[in-house]
Short mmCIF file of C-alpha atoms in Angstrom, two decimals:
data_model
loop_
_atom_site.label_atom_id
_atom_site.label_comp_id
_atom_site.label_asym_id
_atom_site.label_seq_id
_atom_site.Cartn_x
_atom_site.Cartn_y
_atom_site.Cartn_z
CA MET A 1 147.25 98.02 79.64
CA GLY A 2 148.15 94.60 78.23
CA MET A 3 147.55 91.32 80.01
CA THR A 4 151.29 90.99 80.83
CA GLN A 5 151.30 94.43 82.45
CA ARG A 6 148.16 93.58 84.42
CA ILE A 7 149.69 90.40 85.76
CA ARG A 8 152.86 92.27 86.72
CA SER A 9 150.83 94.97 88.48
CA SER A 10 149.11 92.31 90.57
CA LEU A 11 152.37 90.69 91.69
CA PRO A 12 153.24 93.22 94.43
CA LEU A 13 149.83 92.70 96.04
CA PHE A 14 150.18 88.93 95.68
CA ARG A 15 153.68 88.97 97.20
CA ARG A 16 152.50 91.08 100.16
CA LEU A 17 149.64 88.71 100.81
CA THR A 18 151.74 85.59 100.57
CA SER A 19 154.61 87.03 102.60
CA GLN A 20 152.15 87.95 105.33
CA LYS A 21 150.22 84.71 105.12
CA SER A 22 151.67 83.47 108.39
CA ASN A 23 150.35 86.58 110.12
CA LEU A 24 146.89 86.60 108.61
CA GLN A 25 145.44 83.96 110.91
CA THR A 26 146.85 85.75 113.94
CA THR A 27 145.34 89.04 112.76
CA LEU A 28 141.84 87.62 112.37
CA PHE A 29 141.60 85.17 115.22
CA SER A 30 144.19 86.06 117.85
CA SER A 31 144.93 89.76 117.77
CA HIS A 32 143.08 92.11 120.07
CA ARG A 33 143.44 95.08 117.73
CA SER A 34 140.68 96.34 115.48
CA PHE A 35 140.40 98.98 112.79
CA ALA A 36 139.11 101.44 115.38
CA THR A 37 139.89 101.11 119.07
CA SER A 38 139.36 97.53 120.20
CA SER A 39 138.57 94.28 118.52
CA ALA A 40 135.78 91.81 119.02
CA PRO A 41 136.96 89.11 121.46
CA LEU A 42 137.09 85.68 119.92
CA PRO A 43 135.12 82.71 121.24
CA LYS A 44 136.98 80.52 123.68
CA ASN A 45 135.94 77.34 121.92
CA TYR A 46 137.37 78.40 118.57
CA ASN A 47 138.55 75.13 116.96
CA LEU A 48 139.26 73.30 113.71
CA LYS A 49 136.14 74.69 112.06
CA GLY A 50 137.41 78.18 112.73
CA ARG A 51 140.80 77.34 111.22
CA LEU A 52 139.08 75.99 108.14
CA LEU A 53 137.18 79.26 107.89
CA THR A 54 140.47 81.15 108.17
CA GLY A 55 142.00 79.09 105.40
CA ALA A 56 139.03 79.62 103.12
CA THR A 57 139.12 83.37 103.74
CA ILE A 58 142.87 83.56 103.08
CA GLY A 59 142.38 81.64 99.85
CA LEU A 60 139.70 84.05 98.68
CA ILE A 61 141.90 87.06 99.41
CA ILE A 62 144.95 85.62 97.65
CA ALA A 63 142.89 84.63 94.63
CA GLY A 64 141.29 88.04 94.64
CA GLY A 65 144.68 89.75 94.73
CA ALA A 66 145.69 88.00 91.53
CA TYR A 67 142.33 88.65 89.91
CA VAL A 68 141.64 92.26 90.84
CA SER A 69 143.98 93.91 88.36
CA THR A 70 142.51 92.08 85.36
CA VAL A 71 138.97 93.39 85.71
CA ASP A 72 137.20 96.63 86.44
CA GLU A 73 136.42 97.52 90.06
CA ALA A 74 132.66 96.93 89.81
CA THR A 75 133.11 93.44 88.38
CA PHE A 76 135.63 92.50 91.02
CA CYS A 77 133.38 93.88 93.76
CA GLY A 78 130.50 91.72 92.52
CA TRP A 79 132.78 88.68 92.38
CA LEU A 80 133.95 89.26 95.95
CA PHE A 81 130.41 89.50 97.33
CA SER A 82 129.42 86.33 95.47
CA ALA A 83 132.50 84.55 96.77
CA THR A 84 131.34 85.03 100.36
CA LYS A 85 128.71 82.36 99.69
CA LEU A 86 131.54 79.84 99.83
CA VAL A 87 132.15 80.72 103.48
CA ASN A 88 128.52 80.41 104.61
CA PRO A 89 128.63 76.60 105.02
CA PHE A 90 131.52 76.93 107.47
CA PHE A 91 129.51 79.32 109.64
CA ALA A 92 126.54 76.93 109.52
CA LEU A 93 128.70 74.24 111.14
CA LEU A 94 129.47 76.42 114.13
CA ASP A 95 127.42 77.08 117.25
CA PRO A 96 125.14 80.08 116.43
CA GLU A 97 126.73 82.39 118.98
CA VAL A 98 130.27 81.39 118.00
CA ALA A 99 129.41 82.06 114.35
CA HIS A 100 128.01 85.44 115.36
CA ARG A 101 131.17 86.43 117.22
CA LEU A 102 133.36 85.37 114.28
CA ALA A 103 131.21 87.42 111.89
CA VAL A 104 131.48 90.53 114.06
CA SER A 105 135.25 89.98 114.40
CA ALA A 106 135.64 89.70 110.63
CA ALA A 107 133.64 92.88 110.01
CA ALA A 108 135.58 94.74 112.72
CA ARG A 109 138.89 93.89 111.03
CA GLY A 110 137.73 94.67 107.51
CA TRP A 111 137.70 91.01 106.48
CA VAL A 112 134.44 91.48 104.61
CA PRO A 113 133.76 92.84 101.12
CA ARG A 114 133.47 96.59 100.70
CA GLU A 115 130.82 97.84 98.32
CA LYS A 116 132.37 100.10 95.67
CA ARG A 117 129.41 100.23 93.31
CA PRO A 118 126.95 103.13 93.68
CA ASP A 119 123.42 102.29 94.75
CA PRO A 120 120.67 102.66 92.14
CA SER A 121 119.51 106.28 92.30
CA ILE A 122 115.90 105.13 92.66
CA LEU A 123 116.74 103.82 96.15
CA GLY A 124 117.99 107.14 97.55
CA LEU A 125 115.77 109.00 100.03
CA GLU A 126 115.78 111.57 102.81
CA VAL A 127 114.35 110.82 106.26
CA TRP A 128 114.57 113.04 109.39
CA GLY A 129 116.75 115.40 107.37
CA ARG A 130 119.29 112.60 106.82
CA LYS A 131 120.19 111.36 103.34
CA PHE A 132 120.10 107.58 102.88
CA SER A 133 121.71 105.99 99.81
CA ASN A 134 119.22 103.13 100.16
CA PRO A 135 116.49 102.09 102.64
CA ILE A 136 118.05 98.74 103.63
CA GLY A 137 119.47 98.66 107.16
CA LEU A 138 120.96 96.20 109.62
CA ALA A 139 118.85 95.83 112.76
CA ALA A 140 120.16 96.13 116.30
CA GLY A 141 121.40 92.93 117.88
CA PHE A 142 124.10 92.08 115.38
CA ASP A 143 126.71 94.64 116.42
CA LYS A 144 125.67 95.06 120.03
CA ASN A 145 128.81 96.92 121.13
CA ALA A 146 129.61 99.07 118.07
CA GLU A 147 132.70 97.03 117.22
CA ALA A 148 132.22 96.84 113.45
CA VAL A 149 130.29 99.93 112.31
CA ASP A 150 132.64 100.85 109.48
CA GLY A 151 132.88 97.32 108.16
CA LEU A 152 129.12 96.78 108.24
CA LEU A 153 128.31 100.09 106.54
CA GLY A 154 130.96 99.19 103.98
CA LEU A 155 128.89 96.15 103.01
CA GLY A 156 126.41 98.53 101.39
CA TYR A 157 123.75 99.00 104.06
CA GLY A 158 122.02 102.36 103.97
CA PHE A 159 122.13 102.41 107.76
CA VAL A 160 123.30 100.30 110.67
CA GLU A 161 121.75 100.21 114.14
CA VAL A 162 124.04 99.18 117.02
CA GLY A 163 122.95 97.90 120.44
CA SER A 164 120.94 97.40 122.42
CA VAL A 165 123.30 99.21 124.78
CA THR A 166 122.72 99.14 128.54
CA PRO A 167 124.15 101.66 131.03
CA VAL A 168 126.08 99.04 133.03
CA PRO A 169 127.80 96.01 131.46
CA GLN A 170 125.83 92.80 131.78
CA ASP A 171 126.35 89.24 130.52
CA GLY A 172 122.77 88.57 129.53
CA ASN A 173 121.11 85.19 129.97
CA PRO A 174 122.93 81.86 130.35
CA LYS A 175 124.06 79.97 127.24
CA PRO A 176 122.90 78.37 125.03
CA ARG A 177 120.61 81.25 124.15
CA ILE A 178 120.49 81.31 120.33
CA PHE A 179 118.80 78.55 118.33
CA ARG A 180 118.58 78.10 114.56
CA LEU A 181 115.36 76.89 112.95
CA ARG A 182 116.97 76.20 109.60
CA GLU A 183 113.99 74.87 107.66
CA GLU A 184 111.90 77.88 108.67
CA LEU A 185 114.80 80.34 108.12
CA ALA A 186 114.20 81.57 111.65
CA ILE A 187 116.09 82.12 114.89
CA ILE A 188 115.00 82.04 118.51
CA ASN A 189 117.15 84.04 120.91
CA ARG A 190 117.00 84.85 124.59
CA CYS A 191 120.25 86.80 124.89
CA GLY A 192 118.82 89.25 127.40
CA PHE A 193 120.60 92.47 126.38
CA ASN A 194 124.17 91.21 126.75
CA SER A 195 126.15 94.43 126.55
CA GLU A 196 129.55 95.89 127.36
CA GLY A 197 127.81 99.04 128.59
CA ILE A 198 127.52 102.62 127.39
CA GLN A 199 131.05 103.67 128.35
CA ALA A 200 132.69 100.99 126.21
CA VAL A 201 130.41 101.79 123.28
CA ALA A 202 130.97 105.54 123.69
CA LYS A 203 134.73 104.99 123.63
CA ARG A 204 134.52 103.08 120.36
CA LEU A 205 132.10 105.45 118.67
CA GLY A 206 134.11 108.46 119.85
CA ALA A 207 137.33 107.06 118.40
CA GLN A 208 135.63 106.19 115.12
CA HIS A 209 134.01 109.62 114.96
CA GLY A 210 137.33 111.35 115.59
CA LYS A 211 139.11 109.30 112.94
CA ARG A 212 136.46 110.12 110.35
CA LYS A 213 136.65 113.84 111.16
CA LEU A 214 140.42 113.72 110.78
CA ASP A 215 140.13 111.91 107.45
CA GLU A 216 137.58 114.44 106.21
CA THR A 217 139.79 117.35 107.22
CA SER A 218 142.92 115.96 105.56
CA SER A 219 141.17 114.64 102.46
CA THR A 220 141.65 116.70 99.34
CA SER A 221 138.51 115.17 97.86
CA SER A 222 136.20 116.92 100.34
CA THR A 223 134.37 119.76 98.67
CA ALA A 224 131.47 122.07 99.38
CA ASN A 225 129.25 119.77 97.35
CA ASP A 226 129.73 116.84 99.73
CA GLY A 227 126.76 118.04 101.78
CA GLY A 228 124.48 116.61 99.11
CA LYS A 229 125.88 113.11 99.47
CA PRO A 230 124.18 110.42 101.56
CA GLY A 231 125.61 109.74 104.98
CA GLY A 232 125.73 110.97 108.55
CA LYS A 233 127.88 110.83 111.66
CA ALA A 234 129.14 107.39 110.68
CA GLY A 235 130.51 108.66 107.37
CA PRO A 236 128.97 107.20 104.19
CA GLY A 237 126.03 105.60 106.02
CA ILE A 238 123.55 106.44 108.77
CA LEU A 239 124.16 105.21 112.33
CA GLY A 240 121.38 104.42 114.78
CA VAL A 241 121.98 103.68 118.46
CA ASN A 242 119.51 101.36 120.18
CA LEU A 243 119.20 101.92 123.95
CA GLY A 244 118.15 99.29 126.51
CA LYS A 245 117.75 98.98 130.25
CA ASN A 246 119.67 96.80 132.67
CA LYS A 247 117.94 93.67 133.86
CA THR A 248 118.18 94.61 137.55
CA SER A 249 117.44 98.31 137.12
CA GLU A 250 114.43 99.67 139.01
CA ASP A 251 114.39 102.97 137.12
CA ALA A 252 114.01 102.27 133.40
CA ALA A 253 113.72 105.94 132.45
CA ASN A 254 117.03 106.74 134.12
CA ASP A 255 118.72 103.94 132.16
CA TYR A 256 117.53 105.36 128.86
CA VAL A 257 118.43 108.91 129.92
CA GLN A 258 121.99 107.79 130.65
CA GLY A 259 122.17 106.32 127.17
CA VAL A 260 120.96 109.57 125.62
CA HIS A 261 123.45 111.71 127.53
CA THR A 262 126.39 109.46 126.67
CA LEU A 263 125.72 108.23 123.13
CA SER A 264 123.40 110.66 121.32
CA GLN A 265 126.27 112.84 120.12
CA TYR A 266 127.43 109.96 117.92
CA ALA A 267 124.00 108.90 116.63
CA ASP A 268 122.02 109.95 113.58
CA TYR A 269 118.95 108.58 115.36
CA LEU A 270 118.19 107.05 118.77
CA VAL A 271 115.94 104.11 119.58
CA ILE A 272 114.19 103.36 122.87
CA ASN A 273 113.88 99.57 122.87
CA VAL A 274 110.86 98.48 124.90
CA SER A 275 110.16 95.38 122.86
CA SER A 276 112.64 92.71 123.91
CA PRO A 277 110.93 89.64 125.41
CA ASN A 278 114.13 88.67 127.22
CA THR A 279 114.28 91.43 129.85
CA PRO A 280 111.74 91.01 132.66
CA GLY A 281 109.14 93.76 132.77
CA LEU A 282 110.44 95.58 129.69
CA ARG A 283 107.35 95.07 127.55
CA GLN A 284 105.19 96.60 130.28
CA LEU A 285 106.71 99.92 129.20
CA GLN A 286 104.68 99.64 125.98
CA GLY A 287 101.52 100.53 127.92
CA ARG A 288 100.06 103.94 127.14
CA LYS A 289 100.87 105.73 130.40
CA GLN A 290 104.23 104.04 130.94
CA LEU A 291 105.43 104.73 127.41
CA LYS A 292 104.20 108.33 127.45
CA ASP A 293 106.08 109.05 130.68
CA LEU A 294 109.21 107.28 129.43
CA VAL A 295 109.33 109.12 126.10
CA LYS A 296 108.72 112.45 127.81
CA LYS A 297 111.72 111.98 130.13
CA VAL A 298 114.01 110.69 127.41
CA GLN A 299 113.04 113.47 125.02
CA ALA A 300 113.67 116.08 127.71
CA ALA A 301 117.13 114.62 128.32
CA ARG A 302 117.92 114.85 124.62
CA ASP A 303 116.58 118.38 124.22
CA GLU A 304 118.52 119.79 127.18
CA MET A 305 121.79 118.99 125.40
CA GLN A 306 123.45 121.47 123.05
CA TRP A 307 123.17 120.72 119.36
CA GLY A 308 124.62 122.20 116.20
CA ASP A 309 122.87 123.20 113.01
CA GLU A 310 121.79 119.62 112.32
CA GLY A 311 119.73 119.58 115.52
CA PRO A 312 119.20 116.65 117.90
CA PRO A 313 118.91 113.09 116.61
CA PRO A 314 115.32 111.91 116.11
CA LEU A 315 113.95 109.66 118.83
CA LEU A 316 112.19 106.42 117.92
CA VAL A 317 110.52 103.65 119.88
CA LYS A 318 110.94 99.99 119.00
CA ILE A 319 107.84 97.91 119.68
CA ALA A 320 106.81 94.28 119.36
CA PRO A 321 104.75 92.90 116.45
CA ASP A 322 102.25 91.07 118.66
CA LEU A 323 100.59 94.01 120.42
CA SER A 324 96.83 94.46 120.68
CA LYS A 325 95.04 96.98 118.51
CA GLN A 326 94.51 99.15 121.58
CA ASP A 327 98.25 99.20 122.23
CA LEU A 328 98.94 100.06 118.59
CA GLU A 329 96.63 103.03 118.81
CA ASP A 330 98.88 104.42 121.57
CA ILE A 331 102.19 103.90 119.82
CA ALA A 332 103.73 105.50 116.73
CA ALA A 333 107.36 104.62 116.05
CA ILE A 334 109.51 101.80 114.75
CA ILE A 335 107.54 98.66 113.99
CA SER A 336 108.50 95.09 114.90
CA ASN A 337 111.06 93.29 116.93
CA THR A 338 111.15 89.58 117.74
CA THR A 339 107.86 88.11 118.89
CA ILE A 340 107.17 85.73 121.79
CA SER A 341 104.27 84.15 119.89
CA ARG A 342 104.85 81.17 117.59
CA PRO A 343 103.18 81.12 114.14
CA ASP A 344 101.84 77.75 112.94
CA SER A 345 104.71 77.45 110.46
CA VAL A 346 107.22 76.91 113.29
CA GLY A 347 105.00 75.09 115.76
CA GLN A 348 106.16 71.64 114.62
CA ASN A 349 109.84 72.41 115.15
CA ALA A 350 111.12 71.03 118.47
CA LEU A 351 113.18 74.19 119.03
CA SER A 352 110.04 76.32 118.80
CA GLN A 353 109.40 75.53 122.47
CA GLU A 354 112.58 77.30 123.50
CA VAL A 355 111.93 80.46 125.52
CA GLY A 356 112.96 83.63 123.72
CA GLY A 357 112.13 85.93 120.84
CA LEU A 358 111.39 84.57 117.37
CA SER A 359 112.80 86.35 114.34
CA GLY A 360 113.01 85.53 110.66
CA LYS A 361 110.74 84.47 107.83
CA PRO A 362 107.79 83.18 109.94
CA LEU A 363 107.44 86.69 111.36
CA PHE A 364 106.90 88.37 107.99
CA ASN A 365 103.10 88.32 107.73
CA MET A 366 102.48 89.22 111.37
CA SER A 367 104.94 92.12 111.41
CA THR A 368 103.75 93.42 108.04
CA SER A 369 100.15 93.43 109.27
CA VAL A 370 101.14 95.45 112.35
CA LEU A 371 103.18 97.79 110.17
CA LYS A 372 100.22 98.46 107.91
CA GLU A 373 97.94 99.06 110.89
CA MET A 374 100.41 101.52 112.40
CA TYR A 375 100.78 103.40 109.11
CA ILE A 376 97.02 103.83 108.93
CA LEU A 377 96.78 104.89 112.58
CA THR A 378 99.49 107.53 112.13
CA ARG A 379 98.03 108.61 108.75
CA GLY A 380 101.43 108.17 107.16
CA LYS A 381 102.85 111.17 109.00
CA ILE A 382 105.50 109.31 111.02
CA PRO A 383 108.41 107.52 109.30
CA LEU A 384 108.24 103.83 110.18
CA ILE A 385 111.00 101.23 110.06
CA GLY A 386 109.72 97.80 109.12
CA CYS A 387 111.53 94.62 110.08
CA GLY A 388 110.63 91.00 110.51
CA GLY A 389 111.19 88.24 107.96
CA ILE A 390 112.72 90.26 105.12
CA GLY A 391 114.93 88.08 102.95
CA SER A 392 114.44 89.43 99.43
CA GLY A 393 113.89 92.65 97.54
CA GLU A 394 110.27 91.67 96.94
CA GLU A 395 109.70 91.30 100.69
CA ALA A 396 111.39 94.64 101.37
CA TYR A 397 109.10 96.15 98.74
CA LYS A 398 106.00 94.68 100.44
CA LYS A 399 107.09 96.25 103.72
CA ILE A 400 107.47 99.60 102.00
CA ARG A 401 104.06 99.33 100.37
CA ALA A 402 102.66 98.46 103.83
CA GLY A 403 103.99 101.74 105.20
CA ALA A 404 107.69 101.37 105.95
CA THR A 405 109.97 104.20 104.87
CA LEU A 406 113.02 102.15 105.85
CA VAL A 407 113.46 98.41 106.41
CA GLN A 408 115.88 96.30 108.45
CA LEU A 409 117.44 92.86 108.10
CA TYR A 410 118.86 90.55 110.71
CA THR A 411 118.01 86.85 110.48
CA ALA A 412 118.22 86.70 106.68
CA PHE A 413 121.67 88.30 106.89
CA ALA A 414 122.71 85.69 109.46
CA TYR A 415 121.76 82.94 107.00
CA GLY A 416 122.68 84.59 103.71
CA GLY A 417 125.77 86.61 104.55
CA PRO A 418 127.11 89.67 102.68
CA ALA A 419 125.96 88.47 99.24
CA LEU A 420 122.37 89.07 100.33
CA ILE A 421 122.74 92.86 100.53
CA PRO A 422 123.46 93.79 96.89
CA ARG A 423 120.89 91.23 95.77
CA ILE A 424 118.11 92.75 97.89
CA LYS A 425 118.95 96.25 96.69
CA ALA A 426 118.91 95.20 93.05
CA GLU A 427 115.62 93.33 93.47
CA LEU A 428 114.01 96.27 95.28
CA ALA A 429 115.04 98.65 92.50
CA GLU A 430 113.51 96.26 89.95
CA CYS A 431 110.25 96.12 91.92
CA LEU A 432 109.98 99.90 92.04
CA GLU A 433 110.71 100.27 88.33
CA ARG A 434 108.34 97.43 87.42
CA ASP A 435 105.42 99.23 89.06
CA GLY A 436 106.29 102.62 87.66
CA TYR A 437 107.66 104.28 90.80
CA LYS A 438 110.49 106.76 90.47
CA SER A 439 111.52 106.65 94.13
CA VAL A 440 111.06 104.71 97.36
CA ASN A 441 108.98 107.52 98.83
CA GLU A 442 106.37 107.16 96.09
CA ALA A 443 105.75 103.54 97.09
CA VAL A 444 105.52 104.04 100.87
CA GLY A 445 102.06 103.04 102.07
CA ALA A 446 100.77 102.17 98.59
CA ASP A 447 98.82 99.21 99.94
CA CYS A 448 97.20 101.29 102.68
CA ILE A 449 95.22 103.55 100.41
#
């Protein structure tokens, strides 16, 4: 195809974009329709900064429409991810929670890049009988209400964890409740499990699940060999559902059981979150007796349900990174959430005195140490998910060598945006190849031997 033909082929897309330009802002910032069932509500104090963000996004899309037909898909995909760096400064100008809501809204409407390039084969692995295209996941807390699952998985994450989801809707703690520690690349939050509740989340996940099943049935590309491809109930990626308890609930076990009964049919794995520092009394459930009783009840609720050939979703427990060694000896599950302790590196920041959980780079050493200890205590027999301070492929690799089979991002994604994801995957693949590993599994726990 000559250059003239390429330019002509791009004109229809360009005309559609420009003819709809007046509607684009309404679609992103005013409409209450999403790609699935309902859209993320927009912040009430959306203002000029938001309009600037809209303009920048529209400009990127229009430029991309003219550019896409002149290059191959992989090159264009890389360009689009890199271009998102131009939007990051606009988000940095906004209140942290407003920026968060805008990001979720954009992902829910498909206004984020979609990864078209295959992951390096060295990153593929199988955990709990589920095939992951890569071990990099998005931690719970970003998409609390399952509004943007498809858009977030489309960014190239190997898995996305939604929640925490509480049985009854609750607003969480008063605002402001999210604070940026920019120099430390950290965040303090005291959101307090703000959630729309399990019924709202079940409605969204059910609609998304039904749409995917319909697409799979009608697609002529589906073959018998598709069973070997990575993915789960969320389509191309793995979906985890993180369950929480209501702040005023007196029966924590019943709260988690409700979550299991309502949401487990849509989950590739379930998480009992007993680690949040922002729900009174929650961390007391990490005690040996309390946790044993809780897990027993939740597991029984899961097992009494009917399951197909794939069996029930695995059940995991999310714990804090600042537990005592005695507590660690009683717990084997997902490692690390935000910590209520303050490392020396953030102690000089005035915002470090804010009540809430700390996440981000200052948490890396502490959470990695706990991860390594847990791997040793469980003798490497339980898959562990490591999170806390991961912002590069090298740091993801260190978590894996400390015992993590999978790793999760949150704060680094909040600062770095979509461009961070392909970079971390590429760097992780380089680390594995550099040290002679042929797969992620070979490197798990390498520093614990």
